[in-house]
Structures are given as C-alpha cells and as structure tokens.
C-alpha positions in Angstrom: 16.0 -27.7 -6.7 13.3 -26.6 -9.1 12.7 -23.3 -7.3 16.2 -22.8 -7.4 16.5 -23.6 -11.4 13.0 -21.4 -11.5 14.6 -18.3 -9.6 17.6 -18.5 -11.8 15.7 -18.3 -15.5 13.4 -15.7 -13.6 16.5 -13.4 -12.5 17.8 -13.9 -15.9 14.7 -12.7 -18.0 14.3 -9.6 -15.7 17.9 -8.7 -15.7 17.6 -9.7 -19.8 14.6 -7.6 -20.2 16.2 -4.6 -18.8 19.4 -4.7 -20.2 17.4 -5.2 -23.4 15.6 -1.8 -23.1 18.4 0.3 -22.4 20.0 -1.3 -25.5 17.1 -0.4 -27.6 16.8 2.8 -26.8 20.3 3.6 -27.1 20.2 2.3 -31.1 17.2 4.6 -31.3 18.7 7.4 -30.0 21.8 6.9 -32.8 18.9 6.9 -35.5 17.8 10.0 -34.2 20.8 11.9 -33.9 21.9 10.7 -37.5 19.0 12.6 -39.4 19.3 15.9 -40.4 18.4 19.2 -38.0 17.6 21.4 -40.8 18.7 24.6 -41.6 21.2 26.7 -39.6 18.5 28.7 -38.2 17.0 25.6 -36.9 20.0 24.5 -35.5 20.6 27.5 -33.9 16.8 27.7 -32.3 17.2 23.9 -30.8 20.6 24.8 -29.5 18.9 27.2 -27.4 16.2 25.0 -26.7 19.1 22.5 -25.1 21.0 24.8 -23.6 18.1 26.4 -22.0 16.8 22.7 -20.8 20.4 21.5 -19.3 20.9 24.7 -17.2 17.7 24.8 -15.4 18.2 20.6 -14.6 21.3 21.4 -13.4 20.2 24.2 -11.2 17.4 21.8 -10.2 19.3 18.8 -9.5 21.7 21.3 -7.1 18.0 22.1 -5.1 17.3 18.6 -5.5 20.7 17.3 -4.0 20.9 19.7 -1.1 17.4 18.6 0.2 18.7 14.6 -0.5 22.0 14.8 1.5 19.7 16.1 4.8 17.5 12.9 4.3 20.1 10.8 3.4 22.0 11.8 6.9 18.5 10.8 8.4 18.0 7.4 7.0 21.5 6.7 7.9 21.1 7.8 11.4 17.7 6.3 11.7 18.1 2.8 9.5 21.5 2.3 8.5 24.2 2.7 5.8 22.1 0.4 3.2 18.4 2.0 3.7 20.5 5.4 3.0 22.0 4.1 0.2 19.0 2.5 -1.2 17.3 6.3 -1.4 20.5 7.9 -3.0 20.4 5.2 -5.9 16.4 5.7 -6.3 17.0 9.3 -6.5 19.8 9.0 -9.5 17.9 6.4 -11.3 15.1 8.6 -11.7 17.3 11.6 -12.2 19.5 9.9 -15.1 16.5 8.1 -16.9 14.4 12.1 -17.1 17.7 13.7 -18.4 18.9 11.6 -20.3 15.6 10.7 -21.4 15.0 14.9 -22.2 18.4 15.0 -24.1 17.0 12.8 -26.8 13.8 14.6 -26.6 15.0 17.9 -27.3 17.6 16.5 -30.2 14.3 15.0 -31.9 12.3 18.2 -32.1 14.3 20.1 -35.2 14.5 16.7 -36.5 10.8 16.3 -36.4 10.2 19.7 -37.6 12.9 18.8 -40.8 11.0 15.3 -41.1 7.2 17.1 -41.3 8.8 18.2 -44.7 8.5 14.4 -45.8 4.7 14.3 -45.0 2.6 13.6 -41.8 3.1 10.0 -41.6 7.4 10.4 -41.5 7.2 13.0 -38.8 4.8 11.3 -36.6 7.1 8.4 -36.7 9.7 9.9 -35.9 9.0 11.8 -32.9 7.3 8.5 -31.7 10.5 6.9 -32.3 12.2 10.2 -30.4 9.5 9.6 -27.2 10.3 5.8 -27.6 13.9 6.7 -26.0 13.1 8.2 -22.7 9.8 5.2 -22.4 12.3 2.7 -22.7 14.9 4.6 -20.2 12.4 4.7 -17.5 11.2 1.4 -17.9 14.5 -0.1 -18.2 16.5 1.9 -15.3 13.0 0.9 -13.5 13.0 -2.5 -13.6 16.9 -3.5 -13.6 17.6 -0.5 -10.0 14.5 -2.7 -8.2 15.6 -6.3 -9.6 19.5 -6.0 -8.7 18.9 -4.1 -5.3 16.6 -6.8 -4.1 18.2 -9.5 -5.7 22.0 -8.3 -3.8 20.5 -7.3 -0.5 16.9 -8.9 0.0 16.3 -6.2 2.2 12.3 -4.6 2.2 13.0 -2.0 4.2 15.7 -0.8 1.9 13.7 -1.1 -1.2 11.3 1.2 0.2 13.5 3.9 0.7 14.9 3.4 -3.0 11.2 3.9 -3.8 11.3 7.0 -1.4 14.3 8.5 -3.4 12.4 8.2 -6.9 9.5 9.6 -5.2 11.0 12.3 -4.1 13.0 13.2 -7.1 9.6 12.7 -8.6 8.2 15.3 -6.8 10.4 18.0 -7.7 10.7 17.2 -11.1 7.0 17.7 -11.6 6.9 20.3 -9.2 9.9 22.5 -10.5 9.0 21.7 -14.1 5.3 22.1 -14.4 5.8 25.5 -12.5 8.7 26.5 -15.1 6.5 25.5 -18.2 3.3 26.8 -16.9 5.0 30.5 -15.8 7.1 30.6 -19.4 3.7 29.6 -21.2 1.5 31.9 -19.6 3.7 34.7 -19.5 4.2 34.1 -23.4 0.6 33.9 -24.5 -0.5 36.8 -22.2 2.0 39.5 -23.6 2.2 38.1 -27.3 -0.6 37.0 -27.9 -3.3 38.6 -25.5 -1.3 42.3 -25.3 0.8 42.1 -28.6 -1.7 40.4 -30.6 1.0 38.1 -32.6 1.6 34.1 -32.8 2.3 31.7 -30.5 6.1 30.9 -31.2 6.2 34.1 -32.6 10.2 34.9 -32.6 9.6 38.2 -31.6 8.2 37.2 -28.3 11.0 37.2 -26.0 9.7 34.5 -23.3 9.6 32.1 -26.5 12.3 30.0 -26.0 12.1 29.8 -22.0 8.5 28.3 -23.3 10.1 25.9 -26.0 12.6 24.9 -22.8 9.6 24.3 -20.6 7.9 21.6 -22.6 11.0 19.4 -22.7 11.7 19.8 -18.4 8.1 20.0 -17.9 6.4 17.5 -20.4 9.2 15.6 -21.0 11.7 14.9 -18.1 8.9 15.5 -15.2 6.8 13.0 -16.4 9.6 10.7 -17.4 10.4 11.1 -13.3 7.0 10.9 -12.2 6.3 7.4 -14.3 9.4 6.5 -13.3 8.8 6.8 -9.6 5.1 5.2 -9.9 6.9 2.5 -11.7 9.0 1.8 -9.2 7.0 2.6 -5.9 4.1 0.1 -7.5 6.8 -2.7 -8.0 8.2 -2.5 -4.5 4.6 -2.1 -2.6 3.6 -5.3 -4.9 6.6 -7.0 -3.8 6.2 -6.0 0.0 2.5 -6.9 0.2 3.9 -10.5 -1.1 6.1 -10.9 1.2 3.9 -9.7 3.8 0.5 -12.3 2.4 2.5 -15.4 0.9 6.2 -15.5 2.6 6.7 -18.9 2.5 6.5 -19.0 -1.8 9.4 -16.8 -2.9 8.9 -17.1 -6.8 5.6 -15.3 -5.9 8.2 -12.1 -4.9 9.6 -12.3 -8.4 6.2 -12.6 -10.2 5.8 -8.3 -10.1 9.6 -8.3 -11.7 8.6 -10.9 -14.5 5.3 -9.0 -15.7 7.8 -5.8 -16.0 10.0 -8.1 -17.6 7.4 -9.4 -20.0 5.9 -6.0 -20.8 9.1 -4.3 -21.9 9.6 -6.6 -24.9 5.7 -6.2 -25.6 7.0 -2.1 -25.3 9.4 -3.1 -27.9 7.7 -4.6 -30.3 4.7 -2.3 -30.1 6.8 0.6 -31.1 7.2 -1.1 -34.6 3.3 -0.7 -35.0 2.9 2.8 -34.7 2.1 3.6 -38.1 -0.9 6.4 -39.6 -3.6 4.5 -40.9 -5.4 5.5 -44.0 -8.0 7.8 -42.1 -5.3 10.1 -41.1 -6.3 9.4 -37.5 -3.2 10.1 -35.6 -4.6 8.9 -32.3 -5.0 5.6 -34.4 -1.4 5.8 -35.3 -0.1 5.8 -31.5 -3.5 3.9 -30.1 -1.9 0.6 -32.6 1.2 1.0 -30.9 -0.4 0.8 -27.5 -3.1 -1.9 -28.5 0.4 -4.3 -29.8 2.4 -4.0 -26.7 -0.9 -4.8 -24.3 -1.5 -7.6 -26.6 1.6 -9.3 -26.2 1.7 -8.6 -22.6 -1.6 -10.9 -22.0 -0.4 -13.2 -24.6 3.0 -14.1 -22.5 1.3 -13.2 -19.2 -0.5 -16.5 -18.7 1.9 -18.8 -19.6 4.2 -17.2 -17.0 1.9 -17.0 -14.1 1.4 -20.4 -14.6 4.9 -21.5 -14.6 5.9 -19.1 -11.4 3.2 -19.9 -9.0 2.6 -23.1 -9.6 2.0 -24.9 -6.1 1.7 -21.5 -4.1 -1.4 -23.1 -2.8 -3.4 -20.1 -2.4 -4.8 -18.6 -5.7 -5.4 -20.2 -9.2 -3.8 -19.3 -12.1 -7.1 -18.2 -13.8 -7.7 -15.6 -11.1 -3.9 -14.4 -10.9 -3.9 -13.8 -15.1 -7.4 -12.3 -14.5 -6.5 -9.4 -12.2 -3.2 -8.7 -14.8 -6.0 -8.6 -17.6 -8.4 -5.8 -15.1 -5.1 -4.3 -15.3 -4.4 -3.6 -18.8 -8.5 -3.0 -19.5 -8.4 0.1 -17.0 -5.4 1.3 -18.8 -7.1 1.1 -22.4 -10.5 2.5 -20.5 -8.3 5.9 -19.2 -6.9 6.2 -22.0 -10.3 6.1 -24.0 -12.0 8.3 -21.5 -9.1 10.7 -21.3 -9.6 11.2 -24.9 -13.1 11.7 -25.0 -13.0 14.5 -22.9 -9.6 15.9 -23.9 -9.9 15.3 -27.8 -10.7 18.0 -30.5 -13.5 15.6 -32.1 -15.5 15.7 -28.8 -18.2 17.2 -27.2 -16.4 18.2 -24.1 -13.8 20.6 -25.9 -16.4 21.6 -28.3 -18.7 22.9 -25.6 -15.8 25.2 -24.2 -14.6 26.3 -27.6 -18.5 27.3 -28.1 -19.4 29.0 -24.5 -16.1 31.0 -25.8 -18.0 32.9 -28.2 -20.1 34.9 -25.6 -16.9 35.3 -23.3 -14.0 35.1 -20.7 -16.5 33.6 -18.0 -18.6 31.6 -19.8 -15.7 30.0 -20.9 -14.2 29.6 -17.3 -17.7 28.3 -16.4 -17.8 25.5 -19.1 -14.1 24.4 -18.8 -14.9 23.8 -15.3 -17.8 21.8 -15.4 -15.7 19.5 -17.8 -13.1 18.9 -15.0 -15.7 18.6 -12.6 -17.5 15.7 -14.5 -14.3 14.0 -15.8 -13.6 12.5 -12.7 -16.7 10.2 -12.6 -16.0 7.8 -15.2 -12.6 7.6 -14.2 -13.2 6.8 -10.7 -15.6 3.7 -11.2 -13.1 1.6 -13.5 -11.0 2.0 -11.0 -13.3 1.0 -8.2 -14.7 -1.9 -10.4 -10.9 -2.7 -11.1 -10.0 -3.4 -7.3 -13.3 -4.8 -6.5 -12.8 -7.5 -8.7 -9.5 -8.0 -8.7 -9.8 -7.9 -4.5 -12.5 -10.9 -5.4 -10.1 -12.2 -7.6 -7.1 -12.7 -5.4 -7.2 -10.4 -2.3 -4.4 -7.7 -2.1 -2.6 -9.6 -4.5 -4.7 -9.4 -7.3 -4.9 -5.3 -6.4 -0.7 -5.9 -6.7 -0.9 -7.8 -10.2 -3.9 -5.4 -11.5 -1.3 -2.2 -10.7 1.6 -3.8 -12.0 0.5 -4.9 -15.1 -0.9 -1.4 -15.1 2.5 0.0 -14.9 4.0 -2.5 -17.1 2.9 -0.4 -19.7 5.2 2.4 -18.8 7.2 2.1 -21.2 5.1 2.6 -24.4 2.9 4.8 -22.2 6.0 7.4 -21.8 6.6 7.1 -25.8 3.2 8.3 -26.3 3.6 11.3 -23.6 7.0 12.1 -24.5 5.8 12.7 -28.4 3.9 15.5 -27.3 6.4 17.8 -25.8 8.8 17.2 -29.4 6.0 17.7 -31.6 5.1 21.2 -29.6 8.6 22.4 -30.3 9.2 21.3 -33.8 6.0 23.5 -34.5 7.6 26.2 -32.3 11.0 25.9 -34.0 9.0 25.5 -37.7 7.2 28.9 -37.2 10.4 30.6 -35.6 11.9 29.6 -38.7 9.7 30.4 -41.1 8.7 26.8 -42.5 6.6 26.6 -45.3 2.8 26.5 -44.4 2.8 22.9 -45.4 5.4 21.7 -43.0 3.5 23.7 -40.3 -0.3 21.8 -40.7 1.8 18.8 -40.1 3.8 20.0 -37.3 0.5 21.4 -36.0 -2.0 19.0 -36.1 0.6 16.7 -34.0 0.8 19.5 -31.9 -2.5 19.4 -31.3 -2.7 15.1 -30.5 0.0 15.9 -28.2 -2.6 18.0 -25.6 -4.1 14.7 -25.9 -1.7 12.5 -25.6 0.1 14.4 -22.5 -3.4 14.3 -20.9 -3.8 10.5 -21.4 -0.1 9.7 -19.9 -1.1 11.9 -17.0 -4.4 10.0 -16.3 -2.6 6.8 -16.7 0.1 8.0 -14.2 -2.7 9.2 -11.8 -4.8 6.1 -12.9 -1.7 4.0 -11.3 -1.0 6.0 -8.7 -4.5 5.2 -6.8 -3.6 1.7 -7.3 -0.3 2.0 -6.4 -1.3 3.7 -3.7 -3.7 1.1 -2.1 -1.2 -1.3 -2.6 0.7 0.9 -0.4 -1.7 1.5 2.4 -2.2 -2.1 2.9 1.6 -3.0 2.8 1.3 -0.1 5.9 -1.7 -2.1 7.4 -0.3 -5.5 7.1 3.0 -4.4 8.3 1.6 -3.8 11.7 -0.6 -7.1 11.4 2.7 -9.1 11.1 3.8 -7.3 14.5 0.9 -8.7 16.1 -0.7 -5.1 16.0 -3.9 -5.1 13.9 -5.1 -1.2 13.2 -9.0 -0.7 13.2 -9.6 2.6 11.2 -13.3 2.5 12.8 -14.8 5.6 12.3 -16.1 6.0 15.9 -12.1 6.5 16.7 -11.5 10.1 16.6 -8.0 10.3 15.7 -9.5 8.6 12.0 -11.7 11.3 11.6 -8.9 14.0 12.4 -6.4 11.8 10.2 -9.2 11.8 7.2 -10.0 15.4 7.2 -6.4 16.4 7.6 -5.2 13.7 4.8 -8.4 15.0 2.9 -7.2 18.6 2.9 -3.3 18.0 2.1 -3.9 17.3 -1.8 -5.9 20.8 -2.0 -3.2 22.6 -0.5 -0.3 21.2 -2.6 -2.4 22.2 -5.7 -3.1 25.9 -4.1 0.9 26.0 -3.5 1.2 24.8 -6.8 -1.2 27.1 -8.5 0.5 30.1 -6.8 4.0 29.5 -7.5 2.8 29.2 -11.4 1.0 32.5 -10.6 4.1 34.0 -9.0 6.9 33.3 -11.4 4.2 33.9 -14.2 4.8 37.4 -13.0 8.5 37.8 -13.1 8.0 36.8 -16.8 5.3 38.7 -18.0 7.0 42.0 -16.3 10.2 40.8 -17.8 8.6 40.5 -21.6 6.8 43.7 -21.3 10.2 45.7 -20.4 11.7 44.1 -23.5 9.0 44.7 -25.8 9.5 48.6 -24.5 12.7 48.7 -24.2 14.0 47.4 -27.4 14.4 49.1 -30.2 12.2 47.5 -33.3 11.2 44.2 -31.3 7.5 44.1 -32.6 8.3 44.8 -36.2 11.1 41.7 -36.3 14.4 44.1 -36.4 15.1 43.9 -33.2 16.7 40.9 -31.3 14.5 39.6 -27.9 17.1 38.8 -25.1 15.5 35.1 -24.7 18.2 34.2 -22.2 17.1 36.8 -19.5 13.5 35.5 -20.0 15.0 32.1 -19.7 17.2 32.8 -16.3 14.3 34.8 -14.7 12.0 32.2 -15.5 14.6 29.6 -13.9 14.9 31.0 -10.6 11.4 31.8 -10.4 10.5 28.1 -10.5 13.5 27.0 -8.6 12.6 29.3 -5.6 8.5 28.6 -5.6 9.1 24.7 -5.4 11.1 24.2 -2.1 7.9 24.4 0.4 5.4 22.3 -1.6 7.9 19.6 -2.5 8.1 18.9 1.2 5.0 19.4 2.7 4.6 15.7 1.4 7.6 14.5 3.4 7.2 16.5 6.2 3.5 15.6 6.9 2.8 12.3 7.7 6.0 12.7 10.6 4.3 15.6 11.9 0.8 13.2 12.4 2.7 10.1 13.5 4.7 12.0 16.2 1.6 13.7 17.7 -1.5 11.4 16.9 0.6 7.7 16.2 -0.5 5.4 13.8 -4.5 5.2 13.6 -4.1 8.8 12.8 -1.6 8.1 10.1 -3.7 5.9 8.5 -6.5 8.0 8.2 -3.9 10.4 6.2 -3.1 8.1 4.1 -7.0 7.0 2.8 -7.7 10.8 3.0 -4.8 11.6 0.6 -5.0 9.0 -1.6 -8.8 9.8 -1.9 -9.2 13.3 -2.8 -5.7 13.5 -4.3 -7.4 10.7 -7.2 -10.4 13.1 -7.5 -8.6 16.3 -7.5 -5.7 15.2 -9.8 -8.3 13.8 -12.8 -10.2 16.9 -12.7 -7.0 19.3 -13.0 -5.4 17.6 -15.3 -8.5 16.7 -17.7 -9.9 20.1 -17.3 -6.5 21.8 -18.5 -6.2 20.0 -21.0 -9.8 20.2 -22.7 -9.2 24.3 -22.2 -5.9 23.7 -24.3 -8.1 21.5 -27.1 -10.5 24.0 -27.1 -8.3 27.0 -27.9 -6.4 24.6 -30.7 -10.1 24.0 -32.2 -10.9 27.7 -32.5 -7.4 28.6 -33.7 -8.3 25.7 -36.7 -10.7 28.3 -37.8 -13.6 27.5 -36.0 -16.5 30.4 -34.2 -13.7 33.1 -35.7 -10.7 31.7 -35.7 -7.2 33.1 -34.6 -8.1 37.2 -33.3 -11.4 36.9 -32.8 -13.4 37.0 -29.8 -14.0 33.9 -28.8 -9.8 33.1 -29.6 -9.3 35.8 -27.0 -11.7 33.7 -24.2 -10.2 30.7 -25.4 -6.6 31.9 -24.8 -7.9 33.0 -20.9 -9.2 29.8 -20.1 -6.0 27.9 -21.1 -4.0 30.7 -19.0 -6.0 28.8 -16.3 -5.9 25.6 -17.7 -2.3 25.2 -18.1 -1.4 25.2 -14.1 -4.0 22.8 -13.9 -2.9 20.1 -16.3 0.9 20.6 -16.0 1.6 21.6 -12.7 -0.8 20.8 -9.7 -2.6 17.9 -11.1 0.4 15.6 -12.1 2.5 16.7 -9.3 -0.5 15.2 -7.0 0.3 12.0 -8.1 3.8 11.7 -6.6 2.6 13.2 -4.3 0.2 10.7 -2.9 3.0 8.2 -3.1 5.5 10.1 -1.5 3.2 10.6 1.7 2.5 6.3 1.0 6.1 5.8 1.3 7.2 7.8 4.0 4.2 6.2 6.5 6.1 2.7 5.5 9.5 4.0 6.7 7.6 5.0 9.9 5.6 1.8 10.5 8.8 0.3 12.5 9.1 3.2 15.2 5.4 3.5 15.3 4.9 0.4 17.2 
C-alpha cells in the first residue's frame, strides 16, 4: 500500500514538473513576442532570418521522415506495432521541442538587438529569457514523452526505440545544421571578408542572411535536438540498467524521472538569477543562473532519494545523493574548463590570437595544439566521476551521476541557445546600421556566446560518455540476465577487430562531416563571387544581394551532404553483429564511445578558441580588424568552425545512436 501511495505522488510530480515547464516556457515566449522588433528594417532582416530557418527544417524534416518511415517499417516487422510506435513519437518529440524551440529563438534576436539600446544588462536578459524557451521545451517534452510512455506501456524494449527515434533525429539535426551553418559561415567570411575586405554581417555580402539562418538551425535547433536526445537516451539507459540490477524495487525505476522532475523547477527558478553583476562579467551573469538551479537540485535531491529508496536494501542513501552530487560537480568542472580554454580572458585563445601575428600556419599550428590538450582535463573528471560513483553504488551510481548530469538540461540549453540570438541581433544591428553603442553591447554577447555554445557542447559530450557507459552496460547486463555473460578479454580476437573498427568509426563521421562543410562551402562561395560580379553596384551598397539564392544553394547543399554520415551510425553496429555477433559488437561500442569522447572535446574546444581568438584581435588587439594577424585569425576559424559546429557535436549523437541500436540487437543476438 505505501509503494502504491509512493508511486502515485512520484507519477504526479514528474507528470507536474513537466507540464510545469512547457507552461513556463510558453508565458515566456508571450513576453518575448510582446516587446518591440525595432525598426522596419529590422523587421524586415528577421523575417528573412525566419523564413530562411522554417524552409530549410521543413526540407530537412522531409529527408528526415523518408529515412524514419524505412525504419519504422523495420521495427514493426522486427518488434511490433508498439516498439515502432515508440521511435516515431521519440523522433517528433525531438523534432517539435528544436522547432519550436528555434521559432522563439529567431523572434528574440531583433528583439535583443532593439533591447541592447536599453544597455547591456536588459539585452543579456533578454536573450537569456529568449534561450530559456527552447531549455525548457526540451526538458519538458523530455521528461513528460519518457514518463507517460513507460508509465502506459511498461515496456523497455519500447522505450529504447523511443530513445532510438530522438537519437536519430538527433543526428540529422546536428548533422544537416552544423553543415548548413559552417558552409554559409565560411563561404561568408572567405568572399567578404578575406576577398572583399568588408564586415562580418556586412549587408552587402550576399551569403549574409543564409549565415544569420544557420546560427538559429545550427546553434539553436541542433543542439536543442541533440540535448534533447542525450536527455532522453540517458533517462531510458538509467531506467534499463535499474531494471536490469534492482527488479524487485520498482520506485528505484522512477528515481531517474524524479531527479528530472526535481531539476526542472531548480531550471526555473534559476532563470530568475541571471542577472550582470557589478564587474560587468557576463559569464558571471549566466554562471549565477547555472550555480541557482544546481543548488536547488542538491538541496531537494536528498530528501527525495531518501523517501524513494528507502528499504531497496542494496545502497544507502548517503552514497545514492553522493553519486547525484559527482554529477552536478563534473558539470560545473566542464563548464569551468570549457571556459578556460574557450574564453577571451585566457591563455589558450590568447596564444592563438598571438602565433596569428607571424601567420596562417602558425596560427593553424597553435589552434591545434589547444584542441589537442583540451581533452586531458576533461577526460579525468570524467574518469574520477565513474570511478567514484562505480565505488559509490555500482552501475547505479554511474545512472544517478549521468542523470543528474542531464537534469541540468534545461538551464544548460538557455545558456547555449543565448548564443545563437545574441550572434544575430549583432548581425541584424550592423545590417541595420545601429548606433555604435548598441553594437559593443550586441558584440561583446556575441562574443560570450562562442563561449557559451562551446560550454553547452562539452556538457552534451560530457553526458554523452556517461550516457553512453550507462548504455554499454545495459547491453552487457542484458545478455547477463539471458544467462549469457560476454567476456570482452582482450586475447579474443573478434574484441580487438571490434575495438579498432569502433575506434575508427568516430574519425570517419568527423572526415564525412568535415567534407560535406568543405563541399557545400563551395557551392556558396562560387555562388557569392558570381553575385559580387554580376551585380551591378553590390560592393558600393546600391545594389541589392539576391540572399535567397545564397540561401536555397546553401540548403540543398547541406541537405544532399548529410544522407551517408547520418547513417553510417545506424547502419554499423548491424553490419558487425550480423558477421562477427556480439563480442565483436561490444568491442564497437567501448571503441566508439572512447575515441568519439576524445575526438569530440578536441573539435569542439579547438573551434571554438580559433573563434575567440579572431573576436580578441577584431577588439583591437596585435592590429585589429584588416591587419595581418585579423587575416590568419579569420583562416583558422575557417577551420575552426567545422570543427566546433559540425563534426564535434554531431559525434555525440553519434556515439549514442550506435549505443542504442546494439540494445535493439541484443535480443536476436543471442
């Protein structure tokens, strides 16, 4: 009877908690959307800006549905109506929460832009508020798809395949935007600014908007998919592995919902602290916000692990609240290291901004070794954090540590998502001719967006490591409750094969990746040089740029280059199982998730700090904007920017995806 009563309050707080962000996100939105846009010309820019955005998801989510309906035919063939089901409704949750998510996002960037008129401190409130919206969406449509699915069908089997559907929207998403950003950016700053010698955002450049459009499906919805996804894979590997270790105490199954649950009022509340301190420190501003909602989230964590496992007879409360607390520190320790290496006022970016002054290589050279060595620091909290939390409470502990991780997602998103809305309100401030002194504002949170993009993507692939060890041994002990225990000794050749092949998979996503940016870079580039020649008085601003060719070009580009790399993921770990069987697969799996973690920190660190570096010398530092250095500086963020928003992040899903797909073939493996 007091299970029952405890279940009840416990469905009820999760279903509450949900319902609760979707609610709040919605009365932020109606904030939003009731400030002013600015002038007409602004209007008009932003318009484009949306327009450009909806077309290319649309055309995506066609791609996207195409591919679904095959696998959906699949799982219904293989598992059944429900399992088939199950993927379609993780597929649209993601897919609603991005775009509707992005909507808001690119509403909020002429508003910001309008608001940076009022002073810093009212426009970096505001586009936190703006970023608050799509946090809240994902967390919300996270937590209430996996509660109500499980809770209606108690079916594991299914719940994996609704993570497989977020995962593989997830994929795409990064995939498709990070290629369509990267290709618009590039082919932006190497005609304007590298050939033409004028601004970034410079209205004359005709690939301006399509790069205005990229930040928003990019930056905004493809990592509002990607979270997302991890959000949801980590709940439903944390909830399988319980299953799996303590069957016969079902409030232990819930206890993953209730952190969620927990964590999204912390998100809340914590959005009501971001304020600019007296420094000016903007970081300081969004780092309160984040500090709030992880307090509150510890505060209400103990008292509830307490009340739900209470008599589970195997681990103490001490050590359950212990491995949630590992998981909140190695969030606050990513995001401080991502910083440090990322952040104008360190060493890291000042080293590249200074090699720029003797060149193109040396700057190459320097932004390199940054990416290379930002993976070290990274990688030990995260080993520490499962080694103690394995200490702690087993698997379990490495299942709290990753959702409490996660539970985060929906501040963590905020922060992110205020980085693609203060890029375009700079853009659309400099298209329309804003006064210099709405510009340094628009600029210098500009600027802490490169950081704070940087931070949300080493928090996703942070999670992802976790989430995906969570996931291998779900795979492991799924065999061990079959009465099959797999040895992944390494005198067993098939491990060996299935490391180095697993091993090997990451690098060739990220050189897929990499050359699909390169490729529909092309198109663009091509595209702005025939405008620039071909029409009349486009460099001395009486001419008109046609930004929707720039825009369509750069769509299909990115549409046609993501179709082989999005699957190699899916298509993998079949191809292994089917000719080696399951020892094999396993070794994939630890060979994936290992140098996918190592791979995925370094790009998306590295591109990031070559970003940071060009914003420091634009500031006026070793030259300024046109000088020497400027020009290096401008070649190693070409390089830089498929690093950080297109193969790196995209890894993450990645890694999950091939997690994911191993679980669904676990059953016929046997």
């Amino acid at each position: 009877m007091v299970n029952f009563i405890q279940n009840n309050i416990l469905q009820v707080l999760i279903i509450a908690s949900g319902l609760s962000a979707l609610i709040y996100a919605l009365l932020n939105s109606r904030l939003i959307l009731n400030q002013s846009e600015g002038n007409e010309k602004m209007k008009s820019i932003a318009a484009a800006i949306s327009e450009g955005a909806v077309s290319y998801l649309k055309s995506q989510y066609i791609v996207v549905a195409v591919v679904a309906a095959v696998i959906f035919l699949i799982l219904f063939k293989l598992f059944g109506a429900l399992t088939a089901t199950a993927f379609l409704l993780g597929g649209t949750a993601s897919a609603l929460a991005s775009f509707l998510g992005m909507m808001v996002a690119v509403r909020s960037n002429a508003r910001t832009a309008e608001k940076a008129r009022e002073g810093l401190n009212s426009a970096l409130r505001f586009a936190f508020k703006g970023g608050s919206v799509t946090g809240l969406l994902v967390a919300g449509f996270g937590i209430l798809i996996v509660a109500a699915f499980y809770l209606l069908t108690k079916n594991m089997n299914a719940l994996i395949a609704l993570g497989f559907g977020g995962s593989l929207i997830s994929v795409f998403a990064r995939l498709g935007g990070g290629i369509y950003t990267k290709a618009a950016d590039v082919g932006a700053d190497l005609v304007g600014k590298v050939e033409k010698g004028i601004p970034e955002d410079d209205p004359r450049n005709p690939a301006v908007i399509a790069d205005l459009v990229g930040d928003n499906v990019g930056d905004c919805a493809g990592m509002a998919a990607d979270l997302f996804e991890t959000y949801v894979a980590t709940l439903v590997a944390a909830m399988l592995l319980t299953k799996l270790i303590i069957p016969q105490f079902e409030p232990a199954m819930l206890l993953p919902l209730a952190i969620g649950a927990i964590s999204i009022l912390s998100s809340i509340l914590g959005t009501f602290f971001v304020r600019l301190p007296k420094s000016g420190y903007i970081m300081g501003a969004l780092y309160k916000g984040l500090i709030a909602a992880a307090a509150i989230t510890l505060i209400l964590a103990y008292p509830l692990i307490a009340w739900v496992m209470n008599g589970n007879g195997l681990y103490s409360t001490a050590n359950l609240y212990l491995s949630v607390v590992l998981g909140v520190l190695l969030t606050a320790g990513l995001v401080l290291l991502t910083e440090y290496y990322t952040s104008k006022g360190f060493p890291s970016v000042s080293s590249i901004a200074d090699a720029s002054q003797r060149g193109h290589g040396t700057n190459i050279i320097a932004g390199l070794a940054v990416s290379l060595k930002s993976t070290f620091a990274p990688v030990i909290l995260i080993s520490l954090t499962i080694w103690i939390a394995y200490a702690l409470a087993g698997l379990y502990g490495i299942a709290l540590a990753a959702t409490a991780m996660l539970s985060l997602t929906g501040v963590v998103v905020a922060v992110d998502s205020f980085g693609p809305i203060t890029d375009n309100a700079g853009g659309i401030a400099e298209m329309s001719g804003l006064p210099e002194d709405v510009r340094k504002v628009t600029d210098a949170l500009d600027a802490v967006g490169n950081t704070t993009k940087a931070i949300t993507k080493s928090y996703a692939i942070g999670s992802a490591a976790l989430a995906a060890m969570v996931l291998f041994a779900a795979y492991t002990q799924e065999f061990a409750t079959r009465g099959l225990r797999l040895d992944f000794s390494l005198n067993d050749p098939k491990v060996i094969i299935g490391l180095f092949l697993g091993a090997s998979l990451p690098y060739l996503f990220a050189a897929f990746c990499m050359e699909a940016v390169g490729k529909a870079a092309g198109s663009i580039v091509e595209e702005v040089r025939r405008q620039f020649r071909e029409i009349p008085g486009l460099m001395d601003g009486t001419g008109r740029p046609q930004y929707g060719q720039a825009v369509t070009i750069v769509t299909q580009a990115a549409l046609k280059q993501m179709i082989i790399p999005a699957l190699l993921p899916v298509v993998s770990p079949i191809v292994i199982a089917v000719l080696l069987g399951p020892i094999a697969l396993g070794g994939l799996l630890l060979g994936v998730i290992l140098t996918g973690l190592f791979l995925a920190i370094s790009m998306t660190t590295g591109g990031a700090a070559w970003d940071n570096a060009k914003k420091y010398i634009e500031a006026g530092n070793y030259g300024g904007k046109g000088s020497f250095a400027h020009q290096a500086a401008v070649t190693g963020d070409t390089v830089g920017d498929p690093y950080k928003d297109t193969a790196g992040p995209a890894i993450n899903p990645m890694i999950k995806v091939v997690n994911i797909v191993a679980l669904l073939l676990a059953g016929f493996l046997i």
